[in-house]
Amino acid sequence: MSNFLLLPIIIPFFFAMLLLFGQKNIAYQRITTLLGLVISIICAIGLVSNVYMDGPQTVTLGNWPAPFGITMMGDMVASVLMLTTLVISLFIVWYGFGSIGKEREQFFYYPGIMFIITGVNGAFTTGDIFNLFVFFEVLLMASYLLIVLGGEKAQLRESIKYILVNVISSALFVVAVAYLYSVVGTLSMADISLKIAEINQPGIITVIAVLFLLVFGMKAAIFPLYFWLPSAYSAPPIPVLALFGALLTKVGVYAITRTYTLFFTHDLSYTHELLLILAVVTIIAGCIGALAHFDVKQIIIYNIIIAVGVILFGVAQMNEVALQGAFVYLIHDMIIKAALFMLIGIVIYVTGTSNLRKMGGLIQTYPTLGWFFLIAGFGLVGVPPLSGFVGKLLIIQGGFIAGNTWSTLVVLASSIIVLLSVMRIFIYAFWGEQGQLSTDVQKRKYNRMFIPTMLLVILSIFYGIGAEWLNPFMSDAAKILMDPSIYTDAVMKGGE
Amino acid sequence: MEIVMAFVCGFLFMAAVYLILSRSLLRIIIGTGLLSHGAHLLILTMGSFKGTVPPVLSDGVTDFADPLPQALILTAIVISFGVTAFFLVLAYRAYSELKTDDMSLMRGSEENE
């Protein structure tokens, strides 16, 4: 039995504990964080190649047989998501050196990041529904710390709302697990899947499916449950915002994907139809928000909501093409959202404002920043050679295959709105008359923020160009999402 | 017994929702406390009350209560305890910085700080 699967969870956890010591020594904090992330990335790459060679990896902790112990399950979906999480975190941490500020660095900013990564990676890998709840709490507790760290008035005000929403959704998660336990009598995700298939999803399981959609939808910000996100995400500083925007809602999206492809697959006409409708309304709501605001942060924040809708639209189709598209788009969106938040962080730094109306003419003073923003913006929209194209193409293809013509056209049309919203930032901030410029821009600090951003944008370009090369990984992931028996076989066999 | 407990849970949820929808921050935190009590009691109820003996191995006893929900509750209790402690300190800090505990006064954006 190989414990290799656990390394991308254990290493960040171990380094987070190391970072609790020596909190005032910034050099030690930075070097240890980077070291931990690099080691975990190497392990995650090893894990992806293991999964690619030998199929899904499982570890059942403590040698208990499969449904009785806690199983950790590393399939292609989980391992690629873990790798993306770690790579993005590395760039965001590097970016934070220039912008987060000394006070925050001395008060457990880095341990907070490492604990958040522990929770996110654990949530991606776990094969036990209650263990998923625990890992959700690990990442939420760390996110409470990061959202309030600094103690500005806006942060205090918004973090109260953020914590309240998450406390309620966590209580609902516990309730949903309790209901599910009373029906199927097990907590292992593979075993739940088998038991639900045996009883062929009676009405009560459909009710629980909707309850799970409510719980994870509150984390992932789908349509009627996204109200908390725009104000909560505007409070923390940019590196924290980039981390949240890239990782946290995506964990909710992953949890919906997992439960709706593994458990609740027998009453598609109700559960997946509901998911489809909510996804489309989420896209529309996000589009309205992205056009309504003249604040760069808010525009990108509403683009998170649009992307969540697009991914869940792909999941709701339940065919292999759309599921592969959803997965490709999920990875793309994690990378590009981190890059965009980092870019607008630099724009806010050099102009000293987040209000678009006060900006202008930045292309004369910061041409490279402008062109990289343009590339990232096109990548977000999905202009062909760039990263957003393949995922959205597959999602739309899957939508037409499933026969949902009108809703697919809405998804397609949303790309135009996304294009309009990012181009508005580009036109207002970079073209035209010279607008407001911050007086104390230090060249060194600017470079420190710009280099990791530039590398992340270049990475997203490679993700788009190398789509053919990545295809075997992505279609592996789509297969396991499409066919739950691969998952259940791997877990049940791995426990023997 | 399960029916009675279902009513108790329902009452706890009702009170929790009522308190969470109020304006004072402390009432909201009391509401989250009741909400987690309701959720924990619901796990215990959903595990059913079949067994009569505590799940501790001893000779000649077979009629154990289901040990799994108890472990889940224990985990959920410490987690909600941690979150509540953080939330209470945050409320205290927010009160001393913002000078109010009225949630309807805690709105606004960057402009009207």
Coordinates of C-alpha atoms in Angstrom, one line a residue:
Chain A
M1 CA 0.0 0.0 0.0
S2 CA 1.4 3.4 -1.0
N3 CA 1.0 6.4 1.2
F4 CA 2.3 8.6 -1.6
L5 CA -1.2 9.9 -2.2
L6 CA -1.2 11.6 1.2
L7 CA 1.9 13.6 0.7
P8 CA 0.3 16.7 -1.0
I9 CA -1.9 16.9 2.2
I10 CA 0.6 16.1 4.9
I11 CA 3.5 18.2 3.6
P12 CA 1.6 21.5 3.7
F13 CA 0.2 20.5 7.1
F14 CA 3.6 19.8 8.4
F15 CA 5.1 23.0 7.1
A16 CA 2.1 25.0 8.5
M17 CA 3.0 23.7 11.9
L18 CA 6.7 24.6 11.4
L19 CA 5.5 28.1 10.4
L20 CA 3.7 28.5 13.7
F21 CA 7.2 29.0 15.3
G22 CA 9.3 32.0 14.6
Q23 CA 6.4 34.2 13.6
K24 CA 8.4 37.4 13.7
N25 CA 11.2 36.2 11.4
I26 CA 9.9 37.1 8.0
A27 CA 12.8 35.5 6.0
Y28 CA 12.3 32.2 7.8
Q29 CA 8.5 32.3 7.1
R30 CA 8.9 33.1 3.4
I31 CA 11.6 30.5 2.8
T32 CA 9.8 27.7 4.7
T33 CA 6.6 28.4 2.8
L34 CA 8.2 28.3 -0.6
L35 CA 10.2 25.2 0.4
G36 CA 7.0 23.4 1.5
L37 CA 5.1 24.4 -1.6
V38 CA 7.9 23.3 -4.0
I39 CA 8.2 19.9 -2.2
S40 CA 4.5 19.4 -2.4
I41 CA 4.4 20.3 -6.1
I42 CA 7.1 17.7 -6.8
C43 CA 5.0 15.1 -4.9
A44 CA 1.8 16.1 -6.7
I45 CA 3.5 15.7 -10.1
G46 CA 4.7 12.3 -9.0
L47 CA 1.1 11.5 -7.9
V48 CA -0.3 12.6 -11.3
S49 CA 2.1 10.4 -13.2
N50 CA 1.4 7.5 -10.8
V51 CA -2.3 7.8 -11.4
Y52 CA -1.7 8.1 -15.2
M53 CA 0.4 4.9 -15.2
D54 CA -1.5 2.7 -12.7
G55 CA -5.0 4.1 -12.4
P56 CA -6.6 5.5 -9.3
Q57 CA -4.7 5.3 -6.1
T58 CA -6.4 4.5 -2.8
V59 CA -5.2 4.5 0.8
T60 CA -7.5 3.2 3.5
L61 CA -6.1 4.6 6.7
G62 CA -5.2 2.2 9.5
N63 CA -5.6 -0.9 7.3
W64 CA -9.3 -1.2 8.0
P65 CA -11.2 -2.7 5.0
A66 CA -12.8 -0.3 2.6
P67 CA -16.2 0.8 3.8
F68 CA -15.2 0.7 7.5
G69 CA -12.2 2.9 7.6
I70 CA -11.6 6.3 6.0
T71 CA -10.5 6.0 2.4
M72 CA -8.4 8.6 0.7
M73 CA -9.0 8.4 -3.1
G74 CA -6.6 9.9 -5.6
D75 CA -8.1 9.6 -9.1
M76 CA -7.2 11.8 -12.0
V77 CA -9.7 14.4 -11.0
A78 CA -8.3 14.8 -7.5
S79 CA -4.6 14.6 -8.4
V80 CA -4.8 17.2 -11.2
L81 CA -6.8 19.5 -9.0
M82 CA -4.3 19.1 -6.2
L83 CA -1.4 19.9 -8.5
T84 CA -3.2 23.0 -9.8
T85 CA -3.9 24.2 -6.3
L86 CA -0.3 23.9 -5.2
V87 CA 1.1 25.6 -8.3
I88 CA -1.4 28.5 -8.0
S89 CA -0.6 28.9 -4.3
L90 CA 3.1 29.1 -5.1
F91 CA 2.6 32.0 -7.5
I92 CA 0.2 33.7 -5.1
V93 CA 2.6 33.4 -2.2
W94 CA 5.4 34.8 -4.3
Y95 CA 3.2 37.7 -5.4
G96 CA 2.3 38.3 -1.7
F97 CA 6.0 39.0 -0.9
G98 CA 5.6 42.3 -2.7
S99 CA 2.2 43.3 -1.6
I100 CA 0.9 41.7 1.6
G101 CA 2.8 43.9 4.0
K102 CA 5.0 43.2 7.0
E103 CA 2.3 43.3 9.7
R104 CA 0.3 40.5 8.1
E105 CA 3.4 38.4 7.4
Q106 CA 4.2 38.5 11.1
F107 CA 0.8 37.4 12.2
F108 CA 0.3 33.9 10.8
Y109 CA -0.4 34.8 7.2
Y110 CA 1.8 32.0 5.9
P111 CA 0.5 29.3 8.3
G112 CA -3.0 30.4 7.2
I113 CA -2.2 29.8 3.6
M114 CA -0.6 26.4 4.3
F115 CA -3.7 25.3 6.3
I116 CA -6.0 26.4 3.6
I117 CA -4.0 24.3 1.1
T118 CA -4.2 21.3 3.5
G119 CA -8.0 21.7 3.7
V120 CA -8.4 22.2 -0.1
N121 CA -6.2 19.2 -1.0
G122 CA -7.8 17.1 1.6
A123 CA -11.3 17.9 0.3
F124 CA -10.2 17.0 -3.2
T125 CA -8.8 13.6 -2.1
T126 CA -11.1 12.3 0.5
G127 CA -13.4 9.3 -0.1
D128 CA -15.5 9.8 3.0
I129 CA -18.4 12.2 3.2
F130 CA -17.9 13.2 6.8
N131 CA -14.1 13.5 6.3
L132 CA -15.1 15.9 3.5
F133 CA -17.0 18.0 6.1
V134 CA -13.9 18.0 8.3
F135 CA -11.6 19.1 5.5
F136 CA -14.2 21.8 4.5
E137 CA -14.0 23.1 8.1
V138 CA -10.2 23.0 8.0
L139 CA -10.1 25.2 4.9
L140 CA -12.9 27.5 6.2
M141 CA -11.3 28.1 9.5
A142 CA -8.1 29.1 7.7
S143 CA -10.1 31.3 5.4
Y144 CA -11.7 33.0 8.4
L145 CA -8.2 33.9 9.6
L146 CA -7.1 35.2 6.2
I147 CA -10.2 37.2 5.5
V148 CA -10.1 39.1 8.8
L149 CA -6.3 39.3 9.2
G150 CA -5.3 43.0 9.4
G151 CA -8.5 44.0 11.2
E152 CA -9.6 46.9 8.9
K153 CA -13.1 48.0 9.4
A154 CA -14.4 46.7 6.1
Q155 CA -12.7 43.3 6.8
L156 CA -14.4 43.0 10.2
R157 CA -17.8 43.9 8.8
E158 CA -17.6 41.5 5.9
S159 CA -16.0 38.6 7.7
I160 CA -18.9 38.6 10.2
K161 CA -21.2 37.9 7.3
Y162 CA -18.8 35.5 5.6
I163 CA -18.5 33.4 8.8
L164 CA -22.3 33.5 9.5
V165 CA -23.1 32.2 6.0
N166 CA -20.5 29.4 6.3
V167 CA -21.6 28.4 9.8
I168 CA -25.1 28.0 8.5
S169 CA -24.0 26.0 5.5
S170 CA -21.8 23.8 7.6
A171 CA -24.8 23.0 9.9
L172 CA -26.8 22.1 6.9
F173 CA -23.9 19.9 5.7
V174 CA -24.1 18.0 9.0
V175 CA -27.9 17.7 8.7
A176 CA -27.5 16.4 5.1
V177 CA -24.9 13.8 6.2
A178 CA -27.2 12.7 9.1
Y179 CA -30.1 12.2 6.6
L180 CA -28.0 10.3 4.2
Y181 CA -26.6 8.1 7.0
S182 CA -30.1 7.2 8.2
V183 CA -31.0 6.1 4.7
V184 CA -27.9 4.3 3.5
G185 CA -26.2 3.6 6.8
T186 CA -22.6 4.3 5.6
L187 CA -20.3 7.2 5.2
S188 CA -17.8 5.9 2.6
M189 CA -18.5 7.7 -0.7
A190 CA -17.9 4.5 -2.8
D191 CA -20.2 2.5 -0.5
I192 CA -22.9 5.3 -0.5
S193 CA -22.8 5.2 -4.3
L194 CA -23.3 1.4 -4.3
K195 CA -26.1 1.5 -1.7
I196 CA -28.0 4.2 -3.6
A197 CA -27.7 2.2 -6.8
E198 CA -29.1 -0.8 -5.0
I199 CA -32.2 1.0 -3.7
N200 CA -32.4 2.9 -7.1
Q201 CA -32.7 6.4 -5.7
P202 CA -36.2 6.7 -4.0
G203 CA -37.7 10.1 -3.4
I204 CA -35.9 10.7 -0.1
I205 CA -32.5 10.4 -1.8
T206 CA -33.6 13.0 -4.3
V207 CA -34.5 15.3 -1.4
I208 CA -31.0 14.7 0.0
A209 CA -29.5 15.4 -3.4
V210 CA -31.2 18.8 -3.4
L211 CA -30.0 19.5 0.2
F212 CA -26.4 18.7 -0.9
L213 CA -26.8 21.1 -3.8
L214 CA -28.0 23.7 -1.3
V215 CA -25.0 23.1 1.0
F216 CA -22.3 23.0 -1.7
G217 CA -24.0 25.7 -3.7
M218 CA -23.6 28.0 -0.8
K219 CA -19.9 27.4 -0.8
A220 CA -19.7 27.5 -4.6
A221 CA -21.9 30.6 -5.0
I222 CA -24.6 29.4 -7.4
F223 CA -27.6 31.5 -8.2
P224 CA -29.9 32.1 -5.2
L225 CA -27.0 31.5 -2.8
Y226 CA -24.3 33.8 -4.2
F227 CA -25.4 36.9 -2.3
W228 CA -22.6 36.8 0.3
L229 CA -19.7 36.5 -2.2
P230 CA -19.3 39.9 -3.9
S231 CA -19.1 41.9 -0.6
A232 CA -17.1 39.3 1.3
Y233 CA -14.5 38.9 -1.4
S234 CA -14.0 42.7 -1.8
A235 CA -12.7 43.0 1.8
P236 CA -9.4 41.1 2.1
P237 CA -6.1 42.2 0.4
I238 CA -5.4 41.1 -3.2
P239 CA -3.2 38.0 -2.6
V240 CA -5.8 36.6 -0.2
L241 CA -8.6 37.5 -2.7
A242 CA -6.6 35.7 -5.5
L243 CA -6.3 32.6 -3.3
F244 CA -10.0 32.6 -2.4
G245 CA -11.2 33.3 -5.9
A246 CA -9.0 30.6 -7.3
L247 CA -9.6 27.9 -4.7
L248 CA -12.6 28.2 -2.4
T249 CA -15.6 28.3 -4.7
K250 CA -13.9 25.6 -6.8
V251 CA -14.0 23.2 -3.9
G252 CA -17.7 23.7 -3.7
V253 CA -18.0 23.1 -7.5
Y254 CA -15.8 20.0 -7.1
A255 CA -18.1 18.7 -4.3
I256 CA -21.2 19.2 -6.4
T257 CA -19.5 17.5 -9.4
R258 CA -18.4 14.5 -7.2
T259 CA -21.8 14.0 -5.5
Y260 CA -23.8 14.5 -8.7
T261 CA -21.7 12.1 -10.7
L262 CA -21.0 9.5 -8.0
F263 CA -24.2 9.4 -5.9
F264 CA -27.3 10.9 -7.4
T265 CA -27.3 9.5 -10.9
H266 CA -30.6 7.7 -11.0
D267 CA -33.1 10.5 -11.2
L268 CA -31.4 12.7 -13.8
S269 CA -34.6 14.3 -15.0
Y270 CA -35.1 16.0 -11.7
T271 CA -31.7 16.6 -10.1
H272 CA -29.6 17.4 -13.1
E273 CA -32.4 19.4 -14.7
L274 CA -32.5 21.5 -11.5
L275 CA -28.7 21.9 -11.7
L276 CA -28.9 22.9 -15.3
I277 CA -31.5 25.6 -14.6
L278 CA -29.6 26.9 -11.6
A279 CA -26.4 27.0 -13.6
V280 CA -27.9 29.0 -16.4
V281 CA -29.5 31.5 -14.0
T282 CA -26.1 31.7 -12.2
I283 CA -24.5 32.7 -15.5
I284 CA -27.1 35.3 -16.1
A285 CA -26.9 36.8 -12.6
G286 CA -23.1 36.9 -12.9
C287 CA -23.3 38.6 -16.2
I288 CA -25.6 41.3 -14.8
G289 CA -23.2 41.9 -11.9
A290 CA -20.1 42.0 -14.1
L291 CA -21.7 44.7 -16.3
A292 CA -23.2 46.7 -13.5
H293 CA -20.0 47.6 -11.6
F294 CA -17.3 50.1 -12.3
D295 CA -15.0 48.6 -9.7
V296 CA -12.2 46.4 -11.1
K297 CA -12.4 44.0 -8.1
Q298 CA -16.2 43.6 -8.4
I299 CA -16.0 42.9 -12.2
I300 CA -13.6 40.0 -11.7
I301 CA -15.5 38.8 -8.6
Y302 CA -18.7 38.5 -10.7
N303 CA -16.7 36.6 -13.3
I304 CA -16.1 33.9 -10.7
I305 CA -19.9 33.5 -10.5
I306 CA -20.2 33.2 -14.3
A307 CA -17.5 30.6 -14.4
V308 CA -19.1 28.6 -11.6
G309 CA -22.3 28.6 -13.7
V310 CA -20.5 27.5 -16.8
I311 CA -18.7 24.6 -15.1
L312 CA -21.9 23.4 -13.4
F313 CA -23.7 23.6 -16.8
G314 CA -21.1 21.2 -18.1
V315 CA -21.7 18.9 -15.1
A316 CA -25.5 19.0 -15.6
Q317 CA -25.2 17.5 -19.1
M318 CA -24.0 14.1 -17.8
N319 CA -22.2 13.0 -21.0
E320 CA -18.5 12.4 -21.3
V321 CA -17.8 15.3 -23.7
A322 CA -19.4 17.9 -21.4
L323 CA -17.8 16.4 -18.2
Q324 CA -14.4 16.6 -19.8
G325 CA -15.1 20.2 -20.8
A326 CA -16.2 21.0 -17.3
F327 CA -13.0 19.6 -15.9
V328 CA -10.8 21.3 -18.4
Y329 CA -12.6 24.6 -17.7
L330 CA -12.4 24.1 -14.0
I331 CA -8.6 23.9 -14.1
H332 CA -8.4 26.8 -16.6
D333 CA -10.6 28.9 -14.4
M334 CA -8.5 28.3 -11.3
I335 CA -5.4 29.5 -13.1
I336 CA -6.9 32.4 -15.0
K337 CA -8.8 33.8 -12.0
A338 CA -5.7 33.8 -9.9
A339 CA -3.8 35.6 -12.7
L340 CA -6.5 38.2 -13.2
F341 CA -6.8 39.0 -9.5
M342 CA -3.0 39.4 -9.4
L343 CA -3.1 41.7 -12.5
I344 CA -5.8 43.9 -11.1
G345 CA -3.9 44.0 -7.9
I346 CA -1.0 45.6 -9.8
V347 CA -3.4 48.0 -11.6
I348 CA -4.8 49.0 -8.2
Y349 CA -1.3 49.4 -6.8
V350 CA 0.0 51.7 -9.6
T351 CA -3.2 53.8 -9.8
G352 CA -4.1 53.9 -6.1
T353 CA -7.8 53.3 -6.8
S354 CA -10.1 50.5 -7.8
N355 CA -12.6 52.8 -9.5
L356 CA -12.4 52.4 -13.3
R357 CA -13.6 55.9 -14.0
K358 CA -10.6 57.4 -12.3
M359 CA -8.1 55.4 -14.4
G360 CA -6.8 55.8 -17.9
G361 CA -3.8 55.8 -20.2
L362 CA -1.8 53.2 -18.4
I363 CA -0.6 51.7 -21.6
Q364 CA 1.9 54.6 -22.0
T365 CA 3.5 54.0 -18.6
Y366 CA 3.1 50.2 -18.2
P367 CA 2.9 48.6 -21.7
T368 CA 3.8 45.1 -20.7
L369 CA 1.2 45.1 -17.9
G370 CA -1.4 46.2 -20.5
W371 CA -0.5 43.5 -23.0
F372 CA -0.5 40.8 -20.3
F373 CA -3.8 41.9 -19.1
L374 CA -5.2 41.7 -22.6
I375 CA -3.9 38.2 -23.0
A376 CA -5.3 37.1 -19.7
G377 CA -8.6 38.7 -20.6
F378 CA -8.8 36.9 -23.9
G379 CA -7.8 33.7 -22.1
L380 CA -10.8 34.2 -19.7
V381 CA -13.2 34.6 -22.6
G382 CA -11.8 31.7 -24.6
V383 CA -10.2 33.1 -27.7
P384 CA -9.0 30.0 -29.6
P385 CA -5.3 29.6 -28.9
L386 CA -5.7 30.5 -25.3
S387 CA -6.7 28.5 -22.3
G388 CA -10.5 29.0 -22.0
F389 CA -11.3 27.8 -25.4
V390 CA -11.1 24.0 -25.3
G391 CA -13.1 23.7 -22.1
K392 CA -15.9 25.9 -23.3
L393 CA -15.9 24.2 -26.7
L394 CA -16.4 20.8 -25.1
I395 CA -19.0 22.1 -22.7
I396 CA -21.0 23.6 -25.6
Q397 CA -20.6 20.5 -27.7
G398 CA -21.8 18.4 -24.8
G399 CA -24.8 20.7 -24.4
F400 CA -25.8 20.3 -28.0
I401 CA -25.3 16.5 -27.8
A402 CA -27.6 16.4 -24.7
G403 CA -30.2 18.4 -26.7
N404 CA -30.3 21.5 -24.5
T405 CA -30.1 23.9 -27.4
W406 CA -31.4 27.1 -25.8
S407 CA -29.5 26.9 -22.6
T408 CA -26.3 26.2 -24.5
L409 CA -26.8 29.3 -26.6
V410 CA -27.1 31.3 -23.3
V411 CA -23.7 29.9 -22.2
L412 CA -22.3 30.8 -25.6
A413 CA -23.7 34.3 -25.4
S414 CA -22.3 34.8 -21.8
S415 CA -18.8 34.7 -23.4
I416 CA -19.6 38.0 -25.1
I417 CA -20.6 39.6 -21.8
V418 CA -17.4 38.3 -20.2
L419 CA -15.4 39.7 -23.1
L420 CA -17.2 43.0 -22.7
S421 CA -16.6 43.2 -19.0
V422 CA -12.8 42.5 -19.2
M423 CA -12.4 44.7 -22.3
R424 CA -14.1 47.5 -20.4
I425 CA -11.3 47.2 -17.8
F426 CA -8.8 47.3 -20.6
I427 CA -10.3 50.2 -22.4
Y428 CA -10.9 52.4 -19.3
A429 CA -7.7 51.6 -17.5
F430 CA -5.2 51.4 -20.4
W431 CA -6.5 53.6 -23.2
G432 CA -7.4 57.2 -23.3
E433 CA -6.2 60.2 -21.3
Q434 CA -3.8 59.7 -18.5
G435 CA -5.8 59.1 -15.4
Q436 CA -4.9 59.0 -11.7
L437 CA -1.5 57.5 -10.9
S438 CA -0.2 56.6 -7.4
T439 CA 2.7 58.8 -6.4
D440 CA 4.8 56.2 -4.5
V441 CA 5.2 53.3 -6.9
Q442 CA 8.5 51.6 -6.1
K443 CA 10.0 49.9 -9.1
R444 CA 11.3 47.0 -7.0
K445 CA 8.0 46.3 -5.4
Y446 CA 6.2 46.5 -8.8
N447 CA 8.6 43.9 -10.3
R448 CA 8.1 41.6 -7.4
M449 CA 4.4 41.6 -8.0
F450 CA 4.7 41.6 -11.8
I451 CA 7.1 38.6 -12.4
P452 CA 4.9 35.9 -10.8
T453 CA 1.8 37.3 -12.5
M454 CA 3.6 37.2 -15.8
L455 CA 4.7 33.6 -15.3
L456 CA 1.2 32.6 -14.3
V457 CA -0.3 34.2 -17.5
I458 CA 2.4 32.4 -19.5
L459 CA 1.4 29.2 -17.8
S460 CA -2.2 29.7 -18.8
I461 CA -1.1 30.3 -22.4
F462 CA 0.7 26.9 -22.3
Y463 CA -2.4 25.3 -20.8
G464 CA -4.3 26.5 -23.9
I465 CA -1.7 25.6 -26.5
G466 CA -0.8 22.3 -24.9
A467 CA -4.5 21.1 -24.8
E468 CA -3.6 18.1 -27.1
W469 CA -0.8 17.1 -24.8
L470 CA -3.0 17.3 -21.7
N471 CA -5.9 15.4 -23.4
P472 CA -5.0 11.9 -22.0
F473 CA -5.2 13.3 -18.4
M474 CA -8.4 15.1 -19.0
S475 CA -10.2 12.2 -20.7
D476 CA -9.1 9.9 -17.9
A477 CA -10.7 12.4 -15.4
A478 CA -13.9 12.5 -17.6
K479 CA -14.1 8.7 -17.7
I480 CA -14.0 8.4 -13.9
L481 CA -16.7 11.1 -13.6
M482 CA -18.9 9.4 -16.2
D483 CA -18.6 5.9 -14.8
P484 CA -18.9 5.6 -11.0
S485 CA -18.0 1.9 -11.1
I486 CA -14.3 2.8 -11.8
Y487 CA -14.4 4.8 -8.5
T488 CA -16.2 2.2 -6.4
D489 CA -14.2 -0.7 -7.8
A490 CA -10.9 1.1 -7.0
V491 CA -12.0 1.9 -3.4
M492 CA -13.5 -1.5 -2.6
K493 CA -10.6 -3.4 -4.1
G494 CA -8.0 -1.1 -2.6
G495 CA -9.2 -1.9 0.9
E496 CA -8.5 -5.6 0.7
Chain B
M1 CA -38.8 8.3 20.6
E2 CA -37.5 9.4 17.2
I3 CA -40.7 11.3 16.5
V4 CA -40.3 13.3 19.8
M5 CA -36.7 14.0 18.9
A6 CA -37.7 15.2 15.4
F7 CA -40.0 17.7 17.0
V8 CA -37.3 18.9 19.4
C9 CA -34.8 19.3 16.5
G10 CA -37.4 21.1 14.5
F11 CA -38.1 23.5 17.4
L12 CA -34.4 24.1 17.8
F13 CA -34.0 24.9 14.1
M14 CA -37.0 27.2 14.2
A15 CA -35.6 29.1 17.2
A16 CA -32.2 29.3 15.5
V17 CA -33.6 30.7 12.2
Y18 CA -35.6 33.3 14.2
L19 CA -32.6 34.4 16.1
I20 CA -30.3 34.5 13.1
L21 CA -32.7 36.7 11.3
S22 CA -32.6 39.3 14.1
R23 CA -30.6 42.5 14.1
S24 CA -28.4 42.1 17.2
L25 CA -25.1 40.3 16.6
L26 CA -25.2 38.4 19.9
R27 CA -28.6 37.1 19.2
I28 CA -27.3 35.8 15.9
I29 CA -24.4 34.0 17.6
I30 CA -26.9 32.4 20.1
G31 CA -28.9 31.4 17.0
T32 CA -25.8 29.6 15.5
G33 CA -25.3 27.8 18.9
L34 CA -28.9 26.5 18.8
L35 CA -28.5 25.6 15.1
S36 CA -25.5 23.4 15.9
H37 CA -27.4 21.8 18.9
G38 CA -30.2 21.0 16.5
A39 CA -27.8 19.5 14.0
H40 CA -26.0 17.4 16.6
L41 CA -29.3 16.1 18.0
L42 CA -30.4 15.3 14.5
I43 CA -27.3 13.1 13.9
L44 CA -28.1 11.2 17.1
T45 CA -31.7 10.8 16.2
M46 CA -31.0 9.7 12.6
G47 CA -28.6 7.0 13.9
S48 CA -31.8 5.6 15.6
F49 CA -32.2 4.7 19.3
K50 CA -32.2 0.9 18.9
G51 CA -29.4 0.0 21.3
T52 CA -29.8 0.4 25.0
V53 CA -26.2 0.0 26.3
P54 CA -23.4 2.5 25.8
P55 CA -21.0 1.3 23.1
V56 CA -18.3 0.0 25.4
L57 CA -17.3 -3.6 25.0
S58 CA -18.2 -5.8 28.0
D59 CA -19.0 -9.4 28.5
G60 CA -22.5 -10.7 27.7
V61 CA -23.8 -7.5 26.2
T62 CA -25.0 -7.4 22.6
D63 CA -27.5 -4.6 22.5
F64 CA -25.1 -1.7 21.8
A65 CA -26.1 1.7 20.7
D66 CA -24.7 2.7 17.3
P67 CA -21.2 4.1 18.0
L68 CA -20.7 5.9 14.7
P69 CA -23.1 8.9 15.2
Q70 CA -21.6 9.5 18.6
A71 CA -18.2 9.8 17.0
L72 CA -19.5 12.2 14.3
I73 CA -21.2 14.3 16.9
L74 CA -18.1 14.6 19.0
T75 CA -16.2 15.8 15.9
A76 CA -18.9 18.2 15.0
I77 CA -19.1 19.6 18.5
V78 CA -15.4 20.5 18.8
I79 CA -15.5 22.1 15.3
S80 CA -18.5 24.2 16.1
F81 CA -16.9 25.1 19.4
G82 CA -13.8 26.4 17.6
V83 CA -15.8 28.3 15.1
T84 CA -18.1 29.8 17.8
A85 CA -15.1 30.9 19.9
F86 CA -13.6 32.6 16.9
F87 CA -16.9 34.2 16.0
L88 CA -17.4 35.5 19.5
V89 CA -14.0 37.1 19.6
L90 CA -14.7 38.6 16.2
A91 CA -18.0 40.0 17.4
Y92 CA -16.1 41.6 20.4
R93 CA -13.5 43.1 18.1
A94 CA -16.1 44.3 15.6
Y95 CA -18.0 45.9 18.5
S96 CA -15.0 47.8 19.8
E97 CA -14.0 49.0 16.2
L98 CA -17.3 49.6 14.6
K99 CA -19.1 50.8 17.8
T100 CA -22.3 48.9 17.0
D101 CA -23.7 45.4 17.2
D102 CA -26.7 46.2 15.0
M103 CA -26.3 44.2 11.8
S104 CA -28.4 46.7 9.8
L105 CA -25.8 49.4 10.5
M106 CA -23.0 47.2 9.3
R107 CA -23.6 47.5 5.6
G108 CA -21.9 49.8 3.2
S109 CA -19.0 49.8 0.8
E110 CA -15.7 51.5 0.5
E111 CA -17.3 54.9 -0.3
N112 CA -19.4 55.4 2.9
E113 CA -16.8 54.2 5.4

